[in-house]
Amino acid sequence: MSVLSLIVWIIAYPLITFAIGVLLGGYERKFAARVERRIGPSWIQPFYDVVKLMTKKTNISHGYMHDVAILMLLGGTVLTLYFVPVPGFGYFAQYGDFLVISYLLLIPSLGMALGVGETANPNGSIGISRALQMLAGYEVPFILTFIGVAMKNQTTSMLDLIKIQQAGGIATWGLVAHPLLGVAALIALQGMLNEKPFEVIIAPHEIATGPMTEMAGKYLGIMFIQHLIAVPLELTLYINLFLGGAANWLEYIVKLFVLWTGLISVSMVFGRFRIDSAVKFMWKISLPLAALGVVGIMLNIA
Amino acid sequence: MAKELTQKAAWDRVLAKLKRRSLWMLHYCTGCGAIELPPTMTARYDMERFGIMPMVTPRQADILLITGYLSVKTLKRVILVYEQMQAPKYMVGFGSCTINGGMYWDSYSTIKSLDQYLPVEMYLAGCMPRPEAIITGFNWLIDRVGAGEANSWRDYYENYEFYRKNQEELFGGPVQTYQDIPADGRKFGILEAQR
């Protein structure tokens, strides 16, 4: 990969992901509206929201840590993004495998915790404590599923995983080859994306959007941008591990939207768990599934 | 003579066209007008197709909707909420009670005209306004935002003494608020900027 194309990718990759995130976010809101028999907002409504937030005239800051941590939130997400391979760009992915990604995925949560801590809003603190509890809930099964996948394929590199799945066809896709792990990771992904029934962090009617309570203007805008980048990032993670990666951008986008439709369909028909129920669900359903899957792989059954 | 179209003015015009598509609304529902909002938000009239969405905290909201009468006591809370919102912010008086007191015109405990105490961008007349009227009103507000004419929020920075005097006369003494409005106006360059 030449230096020039590398620079172009480094600049363009977050922007492309943001554009995809805007479409996914708009699609989610349109989908929700159609389920409720409404017309719904524009397809690129999240883009309008971000523009509105970034052009607010006053932006209240709650202190130095508030300013820095909100950049840590966005920076951590963009950094993670570089290590997730997409069709045509896997330069950093060859130097960082899944273990690096699982560490980097923690940075946004920590950044959010530091920033929200300074706003000193009780709703924000509850939101953060919930975010970290949910992290404990979904990270354990998600890491365990990856241990299973790595044992099965004898590699921790995401690029190699994609190559193996692309070469072997649908029979070698993670979801088909080891379905227990695939389902466990799917449940964990629902929690990671903060979709219902695991939407305990934002919970607008309960704790007034939790971490975002005191965020205004540009700060909220950056949180929105982070969210719009994180959604395709986490979906891509799942696609690369369990849905055979993608050979070209068309296939990639189709897989993104199919997976997203499945997840938001589940989200539409559920209410919200309480935080203890949500973590319990993760540890009682998702974790044993993942553990069984790993045992199956160890015994060469599945 | 038409305004000279500088690069900044052109950019502002483009941004205003985008900004009008997203207005988040905080409704302060002490009055009975709140009953007309659920049909406006849900399947029948669907406010979200214009990008108007209910929000739950004043920090995030653009529109503050006062649905109905305000007693002297609740006005104090509304002032705190309004000062927490980030500019540009649009106050919408909803129903007759906010315009001239409505059916509470001779009550000792309610305020009669909201715009004496806080800058109001738009009134929705009626007792109560039907969802059609709300949608029409919000479309008017959207057009104003798109044209860059919705500037009532500047008034609170520029004529702060006027509003403050009225508030203190009503409450019979100084009010404690947590936002230094003139300092904010200077800090974010709102007082210097021309309309």
mmCIF file of C-alpha atoms in Angstrom, chain A residues 63 210 284 290:
data_model
loop_
_atom_site.group_PDB
_atom_site.id
_atom_site.type_symbol
_atom_site.label_atom_id
_atom_site.label_comp_id
_atom_site.label_asym_id
_atom_site.label_seq_id
_atom_site.Cartn_x
_atom_site.Cartn_y
_atom_site.Cartn_z
ATOM 1 C CA GLY A 63 -14.416 21.997 32.986
ATOM 2 C CA GLY A 210 -28.102 9.267 31.149
ATOM 3 C CA LYS A 284 -27.256 -16.375 32.071
ATOM 4 C CA ALA A 290 -20.540 -18.883 24.360
#
